[in-house]
Amino acid sequence: MTYSSSLLALWISLISNVVLTALKVIVGVIFNSQVLIADGIHNAGDVIATFAALTSSQVSKKPADEEHPYGHGKAEVIASGIVAIILVLAALLMVYKSIEALLVPANEASIIALVAAFISLVWKQGLYVYCMRLGIAQKSKSLIATANDHLADVYASIAAVVGIGVALIGDHYNVPFTQYGDPIAGIIVSYFVLKLAFEMGKESIGVLMEKSLTFAELMKLENIVRSIPQVKRIDRIRAREHGHYVIVDIRVSISNDLTIKEGHDISRMIRDTIKSEMKDVEEVLVHLNPWFD
């Protein structure tokens, strides 16, 4: 899988969001479905989110330069944070629209609105699986964020399908209060969208604040360095995510009687061994200290 396949996935997501926004808003307005209109507005926010992910994905692949010596990997993390904010706003909008719909006489449910919601559900589920698999394979924060955005849409579409379906059944069999199934389902699903947005935002903030790798990943790094015979002691290991890659900072002690060239060769050996064992590591900074018996 290459960067071009990641870019293709983002373009497919962007076009899909534009099409689904138009579909939901038009059908929602024609057939007076509040949950479908709210979901369509949510999709309009997705267009902005996907465009941010698309832009950040291109920026993050740029090589390091004088102004950005560690590369541009955090551009994807920023986009992921933007998506999280958009999801929060979309969830709050869904709650507002659902409560608003509960306070007025219910509209008659439409089978066309149900079909539109079901099409969105299937479409978005396929996009979620596609983008998430590709995002994990390429360690792309922006693509994973886009996949989670699709997942939030799946939740919203499930609410629309269930709500409209319950309303249709209630209309057909004259069951009281079932006509409010649409907005009630919208309120319930908003919780899941908010939860997803919180998790995405928390991860983005962690990367931007230089959060360390997990204990297990640091232990793996330590074991790799200890496997090199010339290393007498590990003085410090630090590692952090920088978007879709990892930067490692290591201080080790080696025999004080080695030459500068020998020390340089050991540094290069440490760097190459780590990068060969951990494919997501982009840069390894090695500081050597003298070791006295």
PDB file of C-alpha atoms in Angstrom:
ATOM      1  CA  MET A   1       0.000   0.000   0.000  1.00  0.00           C
ATOM      2  CA  THR A   2       1.354   3.410  -0.946  1.00  0.00           C
ATOM      3  CA  TYR A   3       0.668   7.052  -0.221  1.00  0.00           C
ATOM      4  CA  SER A   4      -1.345   7.257  -3.458  1.00  0.00           C
ATOM      5  CA  SER A   5      -3.826   4.670  -2.130  1.00  0.00           C
ATOM      6  CA  SER A   6      -4.248   6.754   1.043  1.00  0.00           C
ATOM      7  CA  LEU A   7      -4.855   9.857  -1.064  1.00  0.00           C
ATOM      8  CA  LEU A   8      -7.410   7.957  -3.173  1.00  0.00           C
ATOM      9  CA  ALA A   9      -9.281   6.886  -0.017  1.00  0.00           C
ATOM     10  CA  LEU A  10      -9.508  10.499   1.151  1.00  0.00           C
ATOM     11  CA  TRP A  11     -10.772  11.674  -2.249  1.00  0.00           C
ATOM     12  CA  ILE A  12     -13.408   8.906  -2.258  1.00  0.00           C
ATOM     13  CA  SER A  13     -14.444   9.985   1.257  1.00  0.00           C
ATOM     14  CA  LEU A  14     -14.692  13.638   0.212  1.00  0.00           C
ATOM     15  CA  ILE A  15     -16.830  12.922  -2.869  1.00  0.00           C
ATOM     16  CA  SER A  16     -19.008  10.490  -0.892  1.00  0.00           C
ATOM     17  CA  ASN A  17     -19.637  13.101   1.811  1.00  0.00           C
ATOM     18  CA  VAL A  18     -20.670  15.693  -0.783  1.00  0.00           C
ATOM     19  CA  VAL A  19     -23.104  13.248  -2.432  1.00  0.00           C
ATOM     20  CA  LEU A  20     -24.568  12.024   0.881  1.00  0.00           C
ATOM     21  CA  THR A  21     -24.958  15.586   2.188  1.00  0.00           C
ATOM     22  CA  ALA A  22     -27.042  16.508  -0.851  1.00  0.00           C
ATOM     23  CA  LEU A  23     -29.064  13.265  -0.641  1.00  0.00           C
ATOM     24  CA  LYS A  24     -29.931  13.593   3.064  1.00  0.00           C
ATOM     25  CA  VAL A  25     -30.704  17.313   3.078  1.00  0.00           C
ATOM     26  CA  ILE A  26     -32.881  17.166  -0.061  1.00  0.00           C
ATOM     27  CA  VAL A  27     -34.829  14.058   1.050  1.00  0.00           C
ATOM     28  CA  GLY A  28     -35.040  15.376   4.634  1.00  0.00           C
ATOM     29  CA  VAL A  29     -36.499  18.719   3.519  1.00  0.00           C
ATOM     30  CA  ILE A  30     -38.952  17.177   1.027  1.00  0.00           C
ATOM     31  CA  PHE A  31     -40.270  14.587   3.491  1.00  0.00           C
ATOM     32  CA  ASN A  32     -39.858  16.657   6.673  1.00  0.00           C
ATOM     33  CA  SER A  33     -37.471  14.256   8.466  1.00  0.00           C
ATOM     34  CA  GLN A  34     -35.630  16.130  11.231  1.00  0.00           C
ATOM     35  CA  VAL A  35     -33.124  13.357  11.900  1.00  0.00           C
ATOM     36  CA  LEU A  36     -32.255  13.123   8.209  1.00  0.00           C
ATOM     37  CA  ILE A  37     -31.782  16.902   7.942  1.00  0.00           C
ATOM     38  CA  ALA A  38     -29.571  16.890  11.062  1.00  0.00           C
ATOM     39  CA  ASP A  39     -27.596  13.954   9.665  1.00  0.00           C
ATOM     40  CA  GLY A  40     -27.218  15.841   6.374  1.00  0.00           C
ATOM     41  CA  ILE A  41     -25.850  18.900   8.187  1.00  0.00           C
ATOM     42  CA  HIS A  42     -23.506  16.532  10.048  1.00  0.00           C
ATOM     43  CA  ASN A  43     -22.332  15.290   6.636  1.00  0.00           C
ATOM     44  CA  ALA A  44     -21.731  18.887   5.553  1.00  0.00           C
ATOM     45  CA  GLY A  45     -19.311  19.152   8.472  1.00  0.00           C
ATOM     46  CA  ASP A  46     -17.722  15.914   7.274  1.00  0.00           C
ATOM     47  CA  VAL A  47     -16.927  17.577   3.957  1.00  0.00           C
ATOM     48  CA  ILE A  48     -14.853  20.165   5.842  1.00  0.00           C
ATOM     49  CA  ALA A  49     -13.260  17.461   8.018  1.00  0.00           C
ATOM     50  CA  THR A  50     -12.323  15.281   5.046  1.00  0.00           C
ATOM     51  CA  PHE A  51     -10.884  18.268   3.190  1.00  0.00           C
ATOM     52  CA  ALA A  52      -8.755  19.032   6.271  1.00  0.00           C
ATOM     53  CA  ALA A  53      -7.589  15.404   6.372  1.00  0.00           C
ATOM     54  CA  LEU A  54      -6.800  15.463   2.649  1.00  0.00           C
ATOM     55  CA  THR A  55      -4.763  18.656   2.960  1.00  0.00           C
ATOM     56  CA  SER A  56      -2.916  17.524   6.085  1.00  0.00           C
ATOM     57  CA  SER A  57      -2.090  14.153   4.535  1.00  0.00           C
ATOM     58  CA  GLN A  58      -0.319  15.908   1.659  1.00  0.00           C
ATOM     59  CA  VAL A  59       1.511  18.296   4.013  1.00  0.00           C
ATOM     60  CA  SER A  60       2.619  15.500   6.367  1.00  0.00           C
ATOM     61  CA  LYS A  61       4.441  13.674   3.565  1.00  0.00           C
ATOM     62  CA  LYS A  62       6.690  16.640   2.811  1.00  0.00           C
ATOM     63  CA  PRO A  63      10.346  16.047   3.715  1.00  0.00           C
ATOM     64  CA  ALA A  64      12.036  17.890   6.581  1.00  0.00           C
ATOM     65  CA  ASP A  65      13.263  21.411   5.837  1.00  0.00           C
ATOM     66  CA  GLU A  66      15.062  24.236   7.679  1.00  0.00           C
ATOM     67  CA  GLU A  67      11.893  25.462   9.376  1.00  0.00           C
ATOM     68  CA  HIS A  68      10.628  21.940  10.168  1.00  0.00           C
ATOM     69  CA  PRO A  69      13.735  19.797  10.847  1.00  0.00           C
ATOM     70  CA  TYR A  70      11.647  16.951  12.290  1.00  0.00           C
ATOM     71  CA  GLY A  71       9.304  16.804   9.299  1.00  0.00           C
ATOM     72  CA  HIS A  72       5.628  17.698   8.929  1.00  0.00           C
ATOM     73  CA  GLY A  73       4.052  14.599  10.502  1.00  0.00           C
ATOM     74  CA  LYS A  74       2.005  16.523  13.070  1.00  0.00           C
ATOM     75  CA  ALA A  75      -0.092  18.077  10.305  1.00  0.00           C
ATOM     76  CA  GLU A  76      -2.179  14.882  10.380  1.00  0.00           C
ATOM     77  CA  VAL A  77      -2.588  15.137  14.142  1.00  0.00           C
ATOM     78  CA  ILE A  78      -3.898  18.693  13.815  1.00  0.00           C
ATOM     79  CA  ALA A  79      -6.408  17.486  11.204  1.00  0.00           C
ATOM     80  CA  SER A  80      -7.486  14.704  13.552  1.00  0.00           C
ATOM     81  CA  GLY A  81      -8.159  17.324  16.234  1.00  0.00           C
ATOM     82  CA  ILE A  82     -10.205  19.387  13.765  1.00  0.00           C
ATOM     83  CA  VAL A  83     -12.308  16.313  12.938  1.00  0.00           C
ATOM     84  CA  ALA A  84     -12.892  15.735  16.678  1.00  0.00           C
ATOM     85  CA  ILE A  85     -14.143  19.326  17.094  1.00  0.00           C
ATOM     86  CA  ILE A  86     -16.466  18.959  14.088  1.00  0.00           C
ATOM     87  CA  LEU A  87     -17.861  15.716  15.547  1.00  0.00           C
ATOM     88  CA  VAL A  88     -18.605  17.474  18.851  1.00  0.00           C
ATOM     89  CA  LEU A  89     -20.447  20.282  17.036  1.00  0.00           C
ATOM     90  CA  ALA A  90     -22.346  17.755  14.915  1.00  0.00           C
ATOM     91  CA  ALA A  91     -23.398  15.759  17.980  1.00  0.00           C
ATOM     92  CA  LEU A  92     -24.624  18.903  19.756  1.00  0.00           C
ATOM     93  CA  LEU A  93     -26.554  19.892  16.639  1.00  0.00           C
ATOM     94  CA  MET A  94     -28.185  16.446  16.526  1.00  0.00           C
ATOM     95  CA  VAL A  95     -29.248  16.800  20.177  1.00  0.00           C
ATOM     96  CA  TYR A  96     -30.663  20.276  19.542  1.00  0.00           C
ATOM     97  CA  LYS A  97     -32.598  19.187  16.444  1.00  0.00           C
ATOM     98  CA  SER A  98     -33.901  16.055  18.174  1.00  0.00           C
ATOM     99  CA  ILE A  99     -35.151  17.984  21.222  1.00  0.00           C
ATOM    100  CA  GLU A 100     -36.700  20.570  18.910  1.00  0.00           C
ATOM    101  CA  ALA A 101     -38.558  17.795  17.072  1.00  0.00           C
ATOM    102  CA  LEU A 102     -39.889  16.413  20.385  1.00  0.00           C
ATOM    103  CA  LEU A 103     -41.486  19.754  21.240  1.00  0.00           C
ATOM    104  CA  VAL A 104     -43.653  20.026  18.123  1.00  0.00           C
ATOM    105  CA  PRO A 105     -46.287  17.725  16.595  1.00  0.00           C
ATOM    106  CA  ALA A 106     -44.610  14.773  14.900  1.00  0.00           C
ATOM    107  CA  ASN A 107     -44.450  14.598  11.121  1.00  0.00           C
ATOM    108  CA  GLU A 108     -45.610  11.582   9.194  1.00  0.00           C
ATOM    109  CA  ALA A 109     -42.705   9.255   8.469  1.00  0.00           C
ATOM    110  CA  SER A 110     -41.707   8.511   4.862  1.00  0.00           C
ATOM    111  CA  ILE A 111     -40.421   5.278   3.328  1.00  0.00           C
ATOM    112  CA  ILE A 112     -38.213   7.373   1.008  1.00  0.00           C
ATOM    113  CA  ALA A 113     -36.486   8.910   4.032  1.00  0.00           C
ATOM    114  CA  LEU A 114     -35.936   5.407   5.424  1.00  0.00           C
ATOM    115  CA  VAL A 115     -34.355   4.265   2.148  1.00  0.00           C
ATOM    116  CA  ALA A 116     -32.065   7.317   2.069  1.00  0.00           C
ATOM    117  CA  ALA A 117     -30.924   6.654   5.656  1.00  0.00           C
ATOM    118  CA  PHE A 118     -30.289   2.968   4.862  1.00  0.00           C
ATOM    119  CA  ILE A 119     -28.226   3.833   1.769  1.00  0.00           C
ATOM    120  CA  SER A 120     -26.120   6.164   3.936  1.00  0.00           C
ATOM    121  CA  LEU A 121     -25.681   3.430   6.567  1.00  0.00           C
ATOM    122  CA  VAL A 122     -24.361   0.841   4.101  1.00  0.00           C
ATOM    123  CA  TRP A 123     -22.232   3.369   2.202  1.00  0.00           C
ATOM    124  CA  LYS A 124     -20.624   4.765   5.352  1.00  0.00           C
ATOM    125  CA  GLN A 125     -19.970   1.320   6.858  1.00  0.00           C
ATOM    126  CA  GLY A 126     -18.070   0.352   3.697  1.00  0.00           C
ATOM    127  CA  LEU A 127     -16.062   3.595   3.797  1.00  0.00           C
ATOM    128  CA  TYR A 128     -15.266   3.087   7.498  1.00  0.00           C
ATOM    129  CA  VAL A 129     -13.834  -0.405   6.946  1.00  0.00           C
ATOM    130  CA  TYR A 130     -11.901   0.713   3.853  1.00  0.00           C
ATOM    131  CA  CYS A 131     -10.358   3.825   5.449  1.00  0.00           C
ATOM    132  CA  MET A 132      -9.615   2.206   8.826  1.00  0.00           C
ATOM    133  CA  ARG A 133      -7.755  -0.763   7.289  1.00  0.00           C
ATOM    134  CA  LEU A 134      -5.724   1.541   5.068  1.00  0.00           C
ATOM    135  CA  GLY A 135      -5.104   4.045   7.883  1.00  0.00           C
ATOM    136  CA  ILE A 136      -3.804   1.356  10.263  1.00  0.00           C
ATOM    137  CA  ALA A 137      -1.621  -0.173   7.548  1.00  0.00           C
ATOM    138  CA  GLN A 138      -0.063   3.205   6.722  1.00  0.00           C
ATOM    139  CA  LYS A 139      -0.167   4.614  10.284  1.00  0.00           C
ATOM    140  CA  SER A 140      -2.004   7.640   8.893  1.00  0.00           C
ATOM    141  CA  LYS A 141      -3.625   9.719  11.647  1.00  0.00           C
ATOM    142  CA  SER A 142      -5.692  11.720   9.167  1.00  0.00           C
ATOM    143  CA  LEU A 143      -7.043   8.599   7.447  1.00  0.00           C
ATOM    144  CA  ILE A 144      -7.871   6.940  10.779  1.00  0.00           C
ATOM    145  CA  ALA A 145      -9.625  10.167  11.841  1.00  0.00           C
ATOM    146  CA  THR A 146     -11.605  10.103   8.589  1.00  0.00           C
ATOM    147  CA  ALA A 147     -12.531   6.463   9.262  1.00  0.00           C
ATOM    148  CA  ASN A 148     -13.765   7.394  12.756  1.00  0.00           C
ATOM    149  CA  ASP A 149     -15.749  10.215  11.193  1.00  0.00           C
ATOM    150  CA  HIS A 150     -17.397   7.637   8.920  1.00  0.00           C
ATOM    151  CA  LEU A 151     -18.113   5.505  12.007  1.00  0.00           C
ATOM    152  CA  ALA A 152     -19.888   8.440  13.644  1.00  0.00           C
ATOM    153  CA  ASP A 153     -21.993   8.693  10.470  1.00  0.00           C
ATOM    154  CA  VAL A 154     -22.795   4.984  10.754  1.00  0.00           C
ATOM    155  CA  TYR A 155     -24.118   5.627  14.277  1.00  0.00           C
ATOM    156  CA  ALA A 156     -26.163   8.577  13.032  1.00  0.00           C
ATOM    157  CA  SER A 157     -27.552   6.555  10.124  1.00  0.00           C
ATOM    158  CA  ILE A 158     -28.483   3.684  12.450  1.00  0.00           C
ATOM    159  CA  ALA A 159     -30.404   6.190  14.570  1.00  0.00           C
ATOM    160  CA  ALA A 160     -32.149   7.529  11.473  1.00  0.00           C
ATOM    161  CA  VAL A 161     -33.055   4.031  10.214  1.00  0.00           C
ATOM    162  CA  VAL A 162     -34.341   2.887  13.616  1.00  0.00           C
ATOM    163  CA  GLY A 163     -36.146   6.155  14.338  1.00  0.00           C
ATOM    164  CA  ILE A 164     -37.843   6.440  10.955  1.00  0.00           C
ATOM    165  CA  GLY A 165     -38.596   2.694  10.958  1.00  0.00           C
ATOM    166  CA  VAL A 166     -40.262   2.878  14.383  1.00  0.00           C
ATOM    167  CA  ALA A 167     -42.256   5.919  13.273  1.00  0.00           C
ATOM    168  CA  LEU A 168     -43.440   4.102  10.122  1.00  0.00           C
ATOM    169  CA  ILE A 169     -44.531   1.075  12.153  1.00  0.00           C
ATOM    170  CA  GLY A 170     -46.301   3.344  14.645  1.00  0.00           C
ATOM    171  CA  ASP A 171     -48.105   5.197  11.867  1.00  0.00           C
ATOM    172  CA  HIS A 172     -49.204   1.933  10.271  1.00  0.00           C
ATOM    173  CA  TYR A 173     -50.440   0.275  13.479  1.00  0.00           C
ATOM    174  CA  ASN A 174     -51.549   3.465  15.264  1.00  0.00           C
ATOM    175  CA  VAL A 175     -49.130   2.995  18.190  1.00  0.00           C
ATOM    176  CA  PRO A 176     -48.927   6.088  20.461  1.00  0.00           C
ATOM    177  CA  PHE A 177     -45.644   8.031  20.759  1.00  0.00           C
ATOM    178  CA  THR A 178     -43.796   5.900  18.187  1.00  0.00           C
ATOM    179  CA  GLN A 179     -43.859   8.879  15.822  1.00  0.00           C
ATOM    180  CA  TYR A 180     -41.178  10.371  18.101  1.00  0.00           C
ATOM    181  CA  GLY A 181     -38.834   7.424  17.535  1.00  0.00           C
ATOM    182  CA  ASP A 182     -36.857   9.537  15.033  1.00  0.00           C
ATOM    183  CA  PRO A 183     -35.726  12.307  17.467  1.00  0.00           C
ATOM    184  CA  ILE A 184     -35.308   9.960  20.453  1.00  0.00           C
ATOM    185  CA  ALA A 185     -32.913   7.779  18.460  1.00  0.00           C
ATOM    186  CA  GLY A 186     -31.029  10.930  17.444  1.00  0.00           C
ATOM    187  CA  ILE A 187     -30.447  11.896  21.093  1.00  0.00           C
ATOM    188  CA  ILE A 188     -29.182   8.422  22.006  1.00  0.00           C
ATOM    189  CA  VAL A 189     -26.705   8.239  19.133  1.00  0.00           C
ATOM    190  CA  SER A 190     -25.343  11.707  19.917  1.00  0.00           C
ATOM    191  CA  TYR A 191     -23.776  10.230  23.051  1.00  0.00           C
ATOM    192  CA  PHE A 192     -21.765   7.742  20.991  1.00  0.00           C
ATOM    193  CA  VAL A 193     -20.628  10.466  18.591  1.00  0.00           C
ATOM    194  CA  LEU A 194     -19.487  12.642  21.528  1.00  0.00           C
ATOM    195  CA  LYS A 195     -17.623   9.689  23.065  1.00  0.00           C
ATOM    196  CA  LEU A 196     -15.833   9.014  19.776  1.00  0.00           C
ATOM    197  CA  ALA A 197     -14.922  12.706  19.431  1.00  0.00           C
ATOM    198  CA  PHE A 198     -13.533  12.782  22.991  1.00  0.00           C
ATOM    199  CA  GLU A 199     -11.275   9.782  22.333  1.00  0.00           C
ATOM    200  CA  MET A 200      -9.988  11.282  19.075  1.00  0.00           C
ATOM    201  CA  GLY A 201      -9.372  14.667  20.685  1.00  0.00           C
ATOM    202  CA  LYS A 202      -7.562  13.108  23.641  1.00  0.00           C
ATOM    203  CA  GLU A 203      -5.217  11.173  21.337  1.00  0.00           C
ATOM    204  CA  SER A 204      -4.497  14.268  19.216  1.00  0.00           C
ATOM    205  CA  ILE A 205      -3.680  16.375  22.279  1.00  0.00           C
ATOM    206  CA  GLY A 206      -1.422  13.603  23.579  1.00  0.00           C
ATOM    207  CA  VAL A 207       0.663  13.588  20.388  1.00  0.00           C
ATOM    208  CA  LEU A 208       0.828  17.392  20.223  1.00  0.00           C
ATOM    209  CA  MET A 209       1.981  17.477  23.865  1.00  0.00           C
ATOM    210  CA  GLU A 210       4.843  15.054  23.059  1.00  0.00           C
ATOM    211  CA  LYS A 211       3.288  12.137  24.946  1.00  0.00           C
ATOM    212  CA  SER A 212       5.661   9.166  25.255  1.00  0.00           C
ATOM    213  CA  LEU A 213       5.117   5.797  23.606  1.00  0.00           C
ATOM    214  CA  THR A 214       3.500   3.043  25.663  1.00  0.00           C
ATOM    215  CA  PHE A 215       5.514   1.146  28.286  1.00  0.00           C
ATOM    216  CA  ALA A 216       5.500  -1.976  26.100  1.00  0.00           C
ATOM    217  CA  GLU A 217       6.916  -0.054  23.130  1.00  0.00           C
ATOM    218  CA  LEU A 218       9.632   1.533  25.290  1.00  0.00           C
ATOM    219  CA  MET A 219      10.566  -1.913  26.652  1.00  0.00           C
ATOM    220  CA  LYS A 220      10.860  -3.193  23.095  1.00  0.00           C
ATOM    221  CA  LEU A 221      13.205  -0.297  22.301  1.00  0.00           C
ATOM    222  CA  GLU A 222      15.272  -1.037  25.400  1.00  0.00           C
ATOM    223  CA  ASN A 223      15.603  -4.723  24.498  1.00  0.00           C
ATOM    224  CA  ILE A 224      16.743  -3.824  20.983  1.00  0.00           C
ATOM    225  CA  VAL A 225      19.463  -1.503  22.332  1.00  0.00           C
ATOM    226  CA  ARG A 226      20.577  -4.044  24.943  1.00  0.00           C
ATOM    227  CA  SER A 227      21.077  -6.617  22.187  1.00  0.00           C
ATOM    228  CA  ILE A 228      24.023  -4.571  20.865  1.00  0.00           C
ATOM    229  CA  PRO A 229      27.175  -5.926  22.639  1.00  0.00           C
ATOM    230  CA  GLN A 230      29.085  -2.615  22.716  1.00  0.00           C
ATOM    231  CA  VAL A 231      26.366  -0.909  24.808  1.00  0.00           C
ATOM    232  CA  LYS A 232      27.413  -1.060  28.461  1.00  0.00           C
ATOM    233  CA  ARG A 233      24.476   0.826  29.926  1.00  0.00           C
ATOM    234  CA  ILE A 234      21.280   2.552  28.824  1.00  0.00           C
ATOM    235  CA  ASP A 235      21.157   5.975  30.463  1.00  0.00           C
ATOM    236  CA  ARG A 236      17.888   7.203  28.973  1.00  0.00           C
ATOM    237  CA  ILE A 237      15.324   6.284  26.326  1.00  0.00           C
ATOM    238  CA  ARG A 238      12.666   8.688  25.121  1.00  0.00           C
ATOM    239  CA  ALA A 239      10.330   8.229  22.162  1.00  0.00           C
ATOM    240  CA  ARG A 240       7.310  10.104  20.839  1.00  0.00           C
ATOM    241  CA  GLU A 241       4.890   9.981  17.960  1.00  0.00           C
ATOM    242  CA  HIS A 242       5.256  12.686  15.347  1.00  0.00           C
ATOM    243  CA  GLY A 243       2.153  12.036  13.276  1.00  0.00           C
ATOM    244  CA  HIS A 244       2.540   8.860  11.235  1.00  0.00           C
ATOM    245  CA  TYR A 245       6.103   8.173  12.416  1.00  0.00           C
ATOM    246  CA  VAL A 246       8.115   7.971  15.648  1.00  0.00           C
ATOM    247  CA  ILE A 247      11.191   9.894  16.820  1.00  0.00           C
ATOM    248  CA  VAL A 248      13.527   8.197  19.324  1.00  0.00           C
ATOM    249  CA  ASP A 249      16.071   9.857  21.628  1.00  0.00           C
ATOM    250  CA  ILE A 250      18.633   7.564  23.324  1.00  0.00           C
ATOM    251  CA  ARG A 251      21.588   8.034  25.674  1.00  0.00           C
ATOM    252  CA  VAL A 252      23.906   5.038  26.163  1.00  0.00           C
ATOM    253  CA  SER A 253      27.312   4.425  27.692  1.00  0.00           C
ATOM    254  CA  ILE A 254      30.134   2.691  25.790  1.00  0.00           C
ATOM    255  CA  SER A 255      33.754   1.950  26.720  1.00  0.00           C
ATOM    256  CA  ASN A 256      35.727   5.134  27.185  1.00  0.00           C
ATOM    257  CA  ASP A 257      38.762   3.785  25.337  1.00  0.00           C
ATOM    258  CA  LEU A 258      36.996   3.522  21.947  1.00  0.00           C
ATOM    259  CA  THR A 259      37.867   5.915  19.124  1.00  0.00           C
ATOM    260  CA  ILE A 260      35.510   8.537  17.757  1.00  0.00           C
ATOM    261  CA  LYS A 261      35.040   6.445  14.614  1.00  0.00           C
ATOM    262  CA  GLU A 262      34.185   3.364  16.665  1.00  0.00           C
ATOM    263  CA  GLY A 263      31.672   5.408  18.644  1.00  0.00           C
ATOM    264  CA  HIS A 264      30.183   6.720  15.399  1.00  0.00           C
ATOM    265  CA  ASP A 265      29.853   3.167  14.061  1.00  0.00           C
ATOM    266  CA  ILE A 266      28.102   2.048  17.258  1.00  0.00           C
ATOM    267  CA  SER A 267      25.671   4.987  16.998  1.00  0.00           C
ATOM    268  CA  ARG A 268      24.868   4.041  13.426  1.00  0.00           C
ATOM    269  CA  MET A 269      24.424   0.387  14.443  1.00  0.00           C
ATOM    270  CA  ILE A 270      21.960   1.380  17.178  1.00  0.00           C
ATOM    271  CA  ARG A 271      20.018   3.582  14.758  1.00  0.00           C
ATOM    272  CA  ASP A 272      19.885   1.007  11.951  1.00  0.00           C
ATOM    273  CA  THR A 273      18.932  -1.846  14.294  1.00  0.00           C
ATOM    274  CA  ILE A 274      16.043   0.113  15.805  1.00  0.00           C
ATOM    275  CA  LYS A 275      14.737   1.238  12.413  1.00  0.00           C
ATOM    276  CA  SER A 276      14.904  -2.295  11.023  1.00  0.00           C
ATOM    277  CA  GLU A 277      13.042  -3.732  14.045  1.00  0.00           C
ATOM    278  CA  MET A 278      10.459  -0.947  14.374  1.00  0.00           C
ATOM    279  CA  LYS A 279       9.264   0.159  10.935  1.00  0.00           C
ATOM    280  CA  ASP A 280       7.394   3.242  12.190  1.00  0.00           C
ATOM    281  CA  VAL A 281      10.584   4.821  13.581  1.00  0.00           C
ATOM    282  CA  GLU A 282      11.724   7.620  11.267  1.00  0.00           C
ATOM    283  CA  GLU A 283      14.599   9.173  13.231  1.00  0.00           C
ATOM    284  CA  VAL A 284      16.892   8.000  16.051  1.00  0.00           C
ATOM    285  CA  LEU A 285      19.026  10.494  17.974  1.00  0.00           C
ATOM    286  CA  VAL A 286      21.910   8.733  19.813  1.00  0.00           C
ATOM    287  CA  HIS A 287      24.048  10.403  22.494  1.00  0.00           C
ATOM    288  CA  LEU A 288      27.133   8.486  23.712  1.00  0.00           C
ATOM    289  CA  ASN A 289      28.516   8.684  27.242  1.00  0.00           C
ATOM    290  CA  PRO A 290      31.910   7.256  28.364  1.00  0.00           C
ATOM    291  CA  TRP A 291      31.833   4.051  30.411  1.00  0.00           C
ATOM    292  CA  PHE A 292      34.538   3.413  33.023  1.00  0.00           C
ATOM    293  CA  ASP A 293      34.985  -0.060  34.519  1.00  0.00           C
TER     294      ASP A 293
END
